[in-house]
Amino acid sequence: MDILKPDVMWIEQRCYRINPRDSSIQIDNGERFDKDEFTEENLECPVEEPNEDFDIEITENGNYKTSFRVPKFYFAMVIGPKGAVKHRLEDETKTQIRVPKQGFEGNIVITGSSKSGVSTARRRIDLIVMSARWRQQFTHFISLPMNGVTIKKRYLEFKEKVLEYCCNSRGIDASIFQSPEKLHLTLGTLVLMDTDEREKAAHALEECKETIIDPLLRNRSLPLSMVGIEYMNDDPAEVDVLYGKVFMKNDSDILQELSDRTVDFFTSKGLMQKQYDRVKLHVTLMNTLFRNEDSSASDHETSKRKQKPRESFDATSILKNFENFDFGSYTVEEMHLSLRYSKSSNGYYQASAQIKLA
């Protein structure tokens, strides 16, 4: 890590510096979580402590209290093995922390004789939850559908030609191609563990439209072209994902700006982890995660299967023959909060929320 440009994480509009370390903890269900990047212990605020943006009330007996919702999935991390994490937090902050019993939902409640102790305990629990969150597989993503009639037709032609001319290349078969109905641009990914979090993300999408998207587009459309293919690793003979390149038809930067500012907005809300300075504008065409996918499998079964080791494919011949393949044009009209491993009645991903762009 460059000490002059440290890695940072935004949590609820607060910026923390990440200090690498290498250790692990075991939670109550026996699962181990590596603590090498995002943990309550190795995140520190690089600026002066800000004013709190959450409520702390005074109880009848003069103590301080804060109550806040956390998805029940994270309760085990807050408690720790045999209650060790919870006890340590209580000792160090001079507070009492009440966590709902296993299997139950509800708020975590922190009480203490000092406001600063309650505040510190709350912030540290926020960090525990957020560090666990960013180590999970994402459940949702912000998408721009790229599944217009022309795009789908040309994509199916591309698929047919690849299977005909590159059938002898290692690892290439029909199962690793994206469904034409699901072609899309991914702007960023989210981990949403319960209904409350999904509603929060849906509200953020509407707010993003009002404050970011509408002022930027000013009722203009997003006419896009998809021309050419690319991969993102160093060896074309060992590829896991092949992408289509996406451009604005009028050569403007408005799609890039819209994508970057949308990610920045969701990151500032603590709903997304920003991975790159700029969003990579691409559409997944082939992905080894799709290999031998069973369309009848449940979302949970699909998720478990895709955690298994992947078999790459040799894309050398595809790149040679289809480097500048023209997939056509499409005017994007919607932005979706899409559910991973899902399928709606029209073949696209199920939308937890969606907005019109123009």
CSV table of C-alpha atoms in Angstrom, one decimal:
chain,number,residue,atom,x,y,z
A,1,MET,CA,0.0,0.0,0.0
A,2,ASP,CA,1.3,3.5,-0.9
A,3,ILE,CA,1.4,5.4,2.4
A,4,LEU,CA,0.9,8.6,0.5
A,5,LYS,CA,-2.2,7.2,-1.2
A,6,PRO,CA,-3.7,4.8,1.4
A,7,ASP,CA,-6.7,2.7,0.6
A,8,VAL,CA,-9.9,4.2,2.1
A,9,MET,CA,-13.4,3.1,2.8
A,10,TRP,CA,-16.5,5.3,3.0
A,11,ILE,CA,-19.0,4.3,5.6
A,12,GLU,CA,-22.1,6.4,6.0
A,13,GLN,CA,-20.4,9.5,4.6
A,14,ARG,CA,-17.3,9.0,6.8
A,15,CYS,CA,-13.9,8.1,5.3
A,16,TYR,CA,-11.6,5.5,7.0
A,17,ARG,CA,-8.1,4.6,6.1
A,18,ILE,CA,-7.4,0.9,5.7
A,19,ASN,CA,-4.4,-0.6,7.5
A,20,PRO,CA,-3.5,-4.1,6.2
A,21,ARG,CA,-3.0,-6.9,8.6
A,22,ASP,CA,-3.2,-10.7,8.5
A,23,SER,CA,-5.3,-12.5,11.1
A,24,SER,CA,-8.6,-14.2,11.4
A,25,ILE,CA,-11.5,-14.8,13.8
A,26,GLN,CA,-14.0,-17.6,14.0
A,27,ILE,CA,-17.6,-16.8,14.5
A,28,ASP,CA,-20.3,-18.8,16.4
A,29,ASN,CA,-21.3,-20.9,13.4
A,30,GLY,CA,-17.7,-22.1,12.8
A,31,GLU,CA,-17.1,-20.0,9.7
A,32,ARG,CA,-13.8,-18.2,9.6
A,33,PHE,CA,-13.4,-14.6,8.4
A,34,ASP,CA,-10.0,-13.4,7.3
A,35,LYS,CA,-9.1,-10.0,8.8
A,36,ASP,CA,-6.6,-8.9,6.2
A,37,GLU,CA,-8.2,-5.7,4.8
A,38,PHE,CA,-11.5,-4.5,6.2
A,39,THR,CA,-11.8,-5.0,9.9
A,40,GLU,CA,-13.0,-3.0,12.9
A,41,GLU,CA,-9.5,-3.1,14.3
A,42,ASN,CA,-7.6,-2.0,11.2
A,43,LEU,CA,-9.8,0.9,10.0
A,44,GLU,CA,-9.1,4.3,11.3
A,45,CYS,CA,-10.5,7.7,10.6
A,46,PRO,CA,-7.9,9.9,8.8
A,47,VAL,CA,-9.5,13.2,9.8
A,48,GLU,CA,-10.8,14.7,13.0
A,49,GLU,CA,-13.7,12.9,14.5
A,50,PRO,CA,-16.9,14.2,12.8
A,51,ASN,CA,-20.1,15.1,14.5
A,52,GLU,CA,-22.3,12.1,14.8
A,53,ASP,CA,-25.0,11.6,12.2
A,54,PHE,CA,-27.0,9.2,14.3
A,55,ASP,CA,-29.3,9.7,17.3
A,56,ILE,CA,-28.1,9.3,20.9
A,57,GLU,CA,-30.9,9.8,23.5
A,58,ILE,CA,-30.8,10.3,27.2
A,59,THR,CA,-32.7,7.7,29.2
A,60,GLU,CA,-34.8,8.3,32.4
A,61,ASN,CA,-31.9,7.4,34.6
A,62,GLY,CA,-29.5,9.8,32.9
A,63,ASN,CA,-27.6,7.2,30.7
A,64,TYR,CA,-27.1,7.5,27.0
A,65,LYS,CA,-28.6,5.1,24.4
A,66,THR,CA,-28.6,4.5,20.7
A,67,SER,CA,-30.6,1.9,18.8
A,68,PHE,CA,-30.0,0.8,15.2
A,69,ARG,CA,-30.9,-2.0,12.8
A,70,VAL,CA,-28.4,-4.5,11.6
A,71,PRO,CA,-29.3,-7.5,9.4
A,72,LYS,CA,-29.3,-10.6,11.6
A,73,PHE,CA,-26.7,-12.2,9.4
A,74,TYR,CA,-24.1,-10.0,11.1
A,75,PHE,CA,-25.0,-10.6,14.7
A,76,ALA,CA,-22.5,-13.5,15.0
A,77,MET,CA,-19.6,-11.1,14.0
A,78,VAL,CA,-20.7,-8.5,16.5
A,79,ILE,CA,-20.9,-11.1,19.3
A,80,GLY,CA,-17.8,-13.0,18.4
A,81,PRO,CA,-16.7,-16.5,19.6
A,82,LYS,CA,-18.2,-17.1,23.0
A,83,GLY,CA,-19.1,-13.4,23.1
A,84,ALA,CA,-15.5,-12.2,23.0
A,85,VAL,CA,-16.0,-9.4,20.6
A,86,LYS,CA,-19.0,-8.0,22.3
A,87,HIS,CA,-17.4,-8.3,25.8
A,88,ARG,CA,-14.3,-6.5,24.6
A,89,LEU,CA,-16.3,-3.7,23.0
A,90,GLU,CA,-18.3,-3.3,26.3
A,91,ASP,CA,-15.1,-3.2,28.4
A,92,GLU,CA,-13.3,-0.7,26.2
A,93,THR,CA,-16.2,1.7,25.7
A,94,LYS,CA,-17.8,1.2,29.2
A,95,THR,CA,-21.2,0.4,27.6
A,96,GLN,CA,-23.8,-2.4,27.6
A,97,ILE,CA,-24.5,-3.9,24.2
A,98,ARG,CA,-27.7,-5.8,23.6
A,99,VAL,CA,-27.9,-8.0,20.4
A,100,PRO,CA,-31.1,-9.9,19.5
A,101,LYS,CA,-31.0,-13.6,20.1
A,102,GLN,CA,-29.8,-16.0,17.3
A,103,GLY,CA,-32.5,-16.4,14.6
A,104,PHE,CA,-34.3,-13.2,15.6
A,105,GLU,CA,-34.3,-9.8,13.9
A,106,GLY,CA,-34.3,-6.5,15.6
A,107,ASN,CA,-32.1,-3.6,16.7
A,108,ILE,CA,-28.8,-3.6,18.4
A,109,VAL,CA,-29.1,-1.3,21.5
A,110,ILE,CA,-26.1,0.3,23.2
A,111,THR,CA,-26.3,2.1,26.6
A,112,GLY,CA,-23.7,3.8,28.7
A,113,SER,CA,-23.0,6.5,31.2
A,114,SER,CA,-21.1,8.6,28.6
A,115,LYS,CA,-22.2,9.8,25.2
A,116,SER,CA,-18.7,9.3,23.8
A,117,GLY,CA,-18.6,5.7,24.9
A,118,VAL,CA,-21.9,4.9,23.3
A,119,SER,CA,-20.8,6.8,20.1
A,120,THR,CA,-17.5,4.9,20.0
A,121,ALA,CA,-19.2,1.5,20.4
A,122,ARG,CA,-21.7,2.3,17.7
A,123,ARG,CA,-18.9,3.3,15.2
A,124,ARG,CA,-16.9,0.2,16.0
A,125,ILE,CA,-20.0,-2.1,15.4
A,126,ASP,CA,-20.6,-0.2,12.1
A,127,LEU,CA,-17.0,-1.1,11.1
A,128,ILE,CA,-17.4,-4.8,12.1
A,129,VAL,CA,-20.6,-5.0,10.0
A,130,MET,CA,-19.1,-3.1,7.0
A,131,SER,CA,-15.9,-5.2,7.0
A,132,ALA,CA,-17.9,-8.4,6.9
A,133,ARG,CA,-20.3,-7.0,4.3
A,134,TRP,CA,-17.5,-6.2,1.8
A,135,ARG,CA,-16.1,-9.8,2.1
A,136,GLN,CA,-19.4,-11.3,1.0
A,137,GLN,CA,-20.4,-12.0,-2.6
A,138,PHE,CA,-22.6,-9.3,-3.9
A,139,THR,CA,-26.4,-9.8,-4.0
A,140,HIS,CA,-27.5,-6.9,-6.2
A,141,PHE,CA,-26.0,-4.6,-8.9
A,142,ILE,CA,-26.8,-1.4,-10.6
A,143,SER,CA,-27.4,-2.2,-14.3
A,144,LEU,CA,-28.2,-0.5,-17.6
A,145,PRO,CA,-30.0,-3.1,-19.8
A,146,MET,CA,-28.3,-3.5,-23.3
A,147,ASN,CA,-30.8,-6.0,-24.7
A,148,GLY,CA,-32.5,-4.2,-27.6
A,149,VAL,CA,-33.7,-6.2,-30.6
A,150,THR,CA,-30.7,-5.3,-32.8
A,151,ILE,CA,-28.1,-6.0,-30.0
A,152,LYS,CA,-29.7,-9.4,-29.2
A,153,LYS,CA,-29.8,-10.4,-32.9
A,154,ARG,CA,-26.2,-9.5,-33.6
A,155,TYR,CA,-25.1,-11.1,-30.3
A,156,LEU,CA,-26.7,-14.4,-31.3
A,157,GLU,CA,-24.9,-14.2,-34.7
A,158,PHE,CA,-21.7,-13.6,-32.8
A,159,LYS,CA,-22.4,-16.7,-30.6
A,160,GLU,CA,-23.2,-18.9,-33.6
A,161,LYS,CA,-20.1,-17.8,-35.5
A,162,VAL,CA,-17.8,-18.4,-32.4
A,163,LEU,CA,-19.2,-21.8,-31.9
A,164,GLU,CA,-18.7,-22.6,-35.6
A,165,TYR,CA,-15.2,-21.2,-36.1
A,166,CYS,CA,-13.7,-21.5,-32.7
A,167,CYS,CA,-15.2,-24.8,-31.6
A,168,ASN,CA,-11.8,-26.5,-31.3
A,169,SER,CA,-10.5,-23.9,-28.9
A,170,ARG,CA,-10.2,-25.1,-25.3
A,171,GLY,CA,-13.1,-24.4,-22.9
A,172,ILE,CA,-15.5,-22.9,-25.4
A,173,ASP,CA,-19.1,-24.2,-25.4
A,174,ALA,CA,-22.6,-22.8,-25.6
A,175,SER,CA,-23.1,-22.8,-21.8
A,176,ILE,CA,-20.6,-19.9,-21.1
A,177,PHE,CA,-22.4,-17.4,-23.3
A,178,GLN,CA,-24.6,-14.8,-21.6
A,179,SER,CA,-28.4,-15.0,-22.2
A,180,PRO,CA,-29.2,-12.4,-24.8
A,181,GLU,CA,-32.1,-11.1,-22.7
A,182,LYS,CA,-29.6,-10.4,-19.8
A,183,LEU,CA,-27.0,-8.3,-21.7
A,184,HIS,CA,-26.2,-5.3,-19.6
A,185,LEU,CA,-23.7,-2.8,-18.3
A,186,THR,CA,-22.8,-3.1,-14.6
A,187,LEU,CA,-22.1,0.1,-12.9
A,188,GLY,CA,-21.4,-1.3,-9.4
A,189,THR,CA,-22.3,-4.1,-7.0
A,190,LEU,CA,-24.1,-4.1,-3.6
A,191,VAL,CA,-24.6,-6.4,-0.7
A,192,LEU,CA,-28.1,-6.1,0.6
A,193,MET,CA,-29.0,-8.6,3.3
A,194,ASP,CA,-32.6,-7.8,4.2
A,195,THR,CA,-35.8,-6.0,3.2
A,196,ASP,CA,-34.7,-2.8,5.0
A,197,GLU,CA,-31.4,-2.6,3.1
A,198,ARG,CA,-33.2,-3.3,-0.2
A,199,GLU,CA,-35.6,-0.5,0.5
A,200,LYS,CA,-32.7,1.8,1.4
A,201,ALA,CA,-31.0,1.1,-1.9
A,202,ALA,CA,-34.2,1.6,-3.8
A,203,HIS,CA,-34.7,5.0,-2.2
A,204,ALA,CA,-31.1,5.8,-3.0
A,205,LEU,CA,-31.7,5.0,-6.6
A,206,GLU,CA,-34.6,7.5,-6.7
A,207,GLU,CA,-32.5,10.1,-4.9
A,208,CYS,CA,-29.7,9.5,-7.4
A,209,LYS,CA,-32.1,10.1,-10.3
A,210,GLU,CA,-33.2,13.5,-8.8
A,211,THR,CA,-29.8,14.8,-7.7
A,212,ILE,CA,-27.4,13.3,-10.2
A,213,ILE,CA,-29.0,11.7,-13.3
A,214,ASP,CA,-31.7,14.2,-14.2
A,215,PRO,CA,-29.5,17.3,-13.9
A,216,LEU,CA,-26.8,15.5,-15.9
A,217,LEU,CA,-28.9,14.1,-18.8
A,218,ARG,CA,-31.4,17.1,-19.0
A,219,ASN,CA,-33.9,14.8,-20.7
A,220,ARG,CA,-31.3,13.6,-23.2
A,221,SER,CA,-31.2,9.9,-24.2
A,222,LEU,CA,-28.3,7.5,-24.0
A,223,PRO,CA,-27.7,6.2,-27.6
A,224,LEU,CA,-25.0,3.5,-27.2
A,225,SER,CA,-23.0,1.4,-29.6
A,226,MET,CA,-21.3,-1.9,-28.8
A,227,VAL,CA,-18.3,-2.6,-31.1
A,228,GLY,CA,-15.4,-4.9,-30.4
A,229,ILE,CA,-14.4,-7.3,-27.7
A,230,GLU,CA,-11.9,-7.4,-25.0
A,231,TYR,CA,-10.7,-9.3,-21.9
A,232,MET,CA,-9.2,-8.1,-18.6
A,233,ASN,CA,-6.4,-10.5,-17.8
A,234,ASP,CA,-2.9,-10.9,-19.3
A,235,ASP,CA,-3.2,-14.1,-21.2
A,236,PRO,CA,-5.8,-14.5,-24.0
A,237,ALA,CA,-5.5,-18.3,-23.7
A,238,GLU,CA,-6.7,-18.2,-20.0
A,239,VAL,CA,-9.8,-16.1,-20.1
A,240,ASP,CA,-12.7,-16.2,-17.7
A,241,VAL,CA,-14.8,-13.3,-19.0
A,242,LEU,CA,-15.1,-11.8,-22.5
A,243,TYR,CA,-16.6,-8.3,-22.8
A,244,GLY,CA,-18.2,-6.2,-25.5
A,245,LYS,CA,-16.9,-2.6,-25.7
A,246,VAL,CA,-19.6,0.1,-25.3
A,247,PHE,CA,-19.4,3.7,-26.6
A,248,MET,CA,-21.7,6.7,-26.8
A,249,LYS,CA,-22.8,7.1,-30.5
A,250,ASN,CA,-22.1,10.8,-30.4
A,251,ASP,CA,-18.6,10.3,-28.8
A,252,SER,CA,-19.6,12.3,-25.7
A,253,ASP,CA,-18.4,11.4,-22.2
A,254,ILE,CA,-21.8,11.6,-20.6
A,255,LEU,CA,-22.2,7.8,-20.1
A,256,GLN,CA,-18.9,7.7,-18.3
A,257,GLU,CA,-19.7,10.7,-16.2
A,258,LEU,CA,-23.2,9.3,-15.3
A,259,SER,CA,-21.7,5.9,-14.4
A,260,ASP,CA,-18.9,7.4,-12.2
A,261,ARG,CA,-21.2,9.8,-10.4
A,262,THR,CA,-23.8,7.1,-9.8
A,263,VAL,CA,-21.1,4.9,-8.2
A,264,ASP,CA,-19.8,7.9,-6.1
A,265,PHE,CA,-23.3,8.6,-4.9
A,266,PHE,CA,-24.0,5.0,-3.8
A,267,THR,CA,-20.5,4.8,-2.2
A,268,SER,CA,-21.2,8.0,-0.2
A,269,LYS,CA,-24.4,6.3,1.1
A,270,GLY,CA,-22.4,3.3,2.4
A,271,LEU,CA,-24.2,1.0,-0.1
A,272,MET,CA,-21.4,0.3,-2.4
A,273,GLN,CA,-17.6,-0.2,-2.3
A,274,LYS,CA,-15.8,1.8,-5.0
A,275,GLN,CA,-13.2,-0.4,-6.6
A,276,TYR,CA,-11.8,1.8,-9.4
A,277,ASP,CA,-11.4,5.5,-10.1
A,278,ARG,CA,-13.6,5.1,-13.2
A,279,VAL,CA,-16.3,2.6,-14.1
A,280,LYS,CA,-15.2,0.2,-16.8
A,281,LEU,CA,-17.9,0.4,-19.5
A,282,HIS,CA,-18.4,-3.1,-20.9
A,283,VAL,CA,-21.0,-5.8,-21.4
A,284,THR,CA,-20.3,-9.4,-20.4
A,285,LEU,CA,-20.7,-11.7,-23.5
A,286,MET,CA,-19.0,-14.9,-22.2
A,287,ASN,CA,-18.4,-15.9,-18.6
A,288,THR,CA,-17.1,-19.2,-17.2
A,289,LEU,CA,-19.3,-18.8,-14.2
A,290,PHE,CA,-22.2,-19.7,-16.6
A,291,ARG,CA,-20.6,-23.0,-17.5
A,292,ASN,CA,-23.2,-25.8,-17.4
A,293,GLU,CA,-25.6,-23.6,-15.6
A,294,ASP,CA,-28.9,-25.2,-14.6
A,295,SER,CA,-31.7,-22.8,-15.3
A,296,SER,CA,-34.0,-24.8,-13.0
A,297,ALA,CA,-31.7,-24.4,-10.0
A,298,SER,CA,-32.6,-22.2,-7.1
A,299,ASP,CA,-30.7,-18.9,-6.5
A,300,HIS,CA,-29.0,-20.5,-3.5
A,301,GLU,CA,-27.9,-23.6,-5.4
A,302,THR,CA,-26.6,-21.4,-8.3
A,303,SER,CA,-24.7,-19.2,-5.9
A,304,LYS,CA,-23.0,-22.3,-4.2
A,305,ARG,CA,-22.1,-23.9,-7.5
A,306,LYS,CA,-20.5,-20.7,-8.8
A,307,GLN,CA,-18.1,-20.6,-5.8
A,308,LYS,CA,-16.4,-23.7,-7.2
A,309,PRO,CA,-13.1,-23.4,-9.2
A,310,ARG,CA,-13.7,-22.0,-12.7
A,311,GLU,CA,-12.5,-23.5,-16.0
A,312,SER,CA,-11.1,-20.8,-18.2
A,313,PHE,CA,-11.3,-20.8,-22.0
A,314,ASP,CA,-8.8,-20.0,-24.8
A,315,ALA,CA,-10.1,-16.8,-26.4
A,316,THR,CA,-7.1,-16.4,-28.9
A,317,SER,CA,-9.1,-17.4,-31.9
A,318,ILE,CA,-12.2,-15.3,-30.9
A,319,LEU,CA,-10.0,-12.2,-30.5
A,320,LYS,CA,-8.3,-12.9,-33.9
A,321,ASN,CA,-11.6,-13.4,-35.8
A,322,PHE,CA,-14.0,-11.0,-34.0
A,323,GLU,CA,-11.9,-8.3,-32.6
A,324,ASN,CA,-14.0,-5.5,-34.2
A,325,PHE,CA,-17.4,-7.3,-34.3
A,326,ASP,CA,-20.2,-4.8,-34.5
A,327,PHE,CA,-23.1,-5.7,-32.1
A,328,GLY,CA,-25.2,-2.7,-33.1
A,329,SER,CA,-26.8,0.1,-31.2
A,330,TYR,CA,-29.3,0.6,-28.5
A,331,THR,CA,-30.7,3.6,-26.6
A,332,VAL,CA,-30.7,2.9,-22.9
A,333,GLU,CA,-33.9,4.1,-21.2
A,334,GLU,CA,-33.7,2.6,-17.7
A,335,MET,CA,-31.4,2.0,-14.8
A,336,HIS,CA,-32.1,-1.1,-12.5
A,337,LEU,CA,-31.3,-2.3,-9.1
A,338,SER,CA,-30.9,-5.9,-10.2
A,339,LEU,CA,-31.0,-9.1,-8.2
A,340,ARG,CA,-28.1,-11.4,-8.9
A,341,TYR,CA,-28.9,-15.0,-10.0
A,342,SER,CA,-32.4,-14.1,-10.9
A,343,LYS,CA,-34.7,-14.0,-14.0
A,344,SER,CA,-37.8,-12.0,-14.6
A,345,SER,CA,-40.7,-12.8,-16.9
A,346,ASN,CA,-39.0,-10.9,-19.8
A,347,GLY,CA,-35.8,-12.8,-19.3
A,348,TYR,CA,-33.8,-9.9,-17.7
A,349,TYR,CA,-32.8,-9.9,-14.1
A,350,GLN,CA,-35.5,-9.2,-11.4
A,351,ALA,CA,-35.5,-5.6,-10.4
A,352,SER,CA,-35.7,-4.6,-6.8
A,353,ALA,CA,-36.1,-1.0,-8.1
A,354,GLN,CA,-35.8,0.8,-11.4
A,355,ILE,CA,-35.9,4.3,-12.8
A,356,LYS,CA,-36.5,5.9,-16.2
A,357,LEU,CA,-33.5,7.9,-17.5
A,358,ALA,CA,-35.3,10.2,-19.7
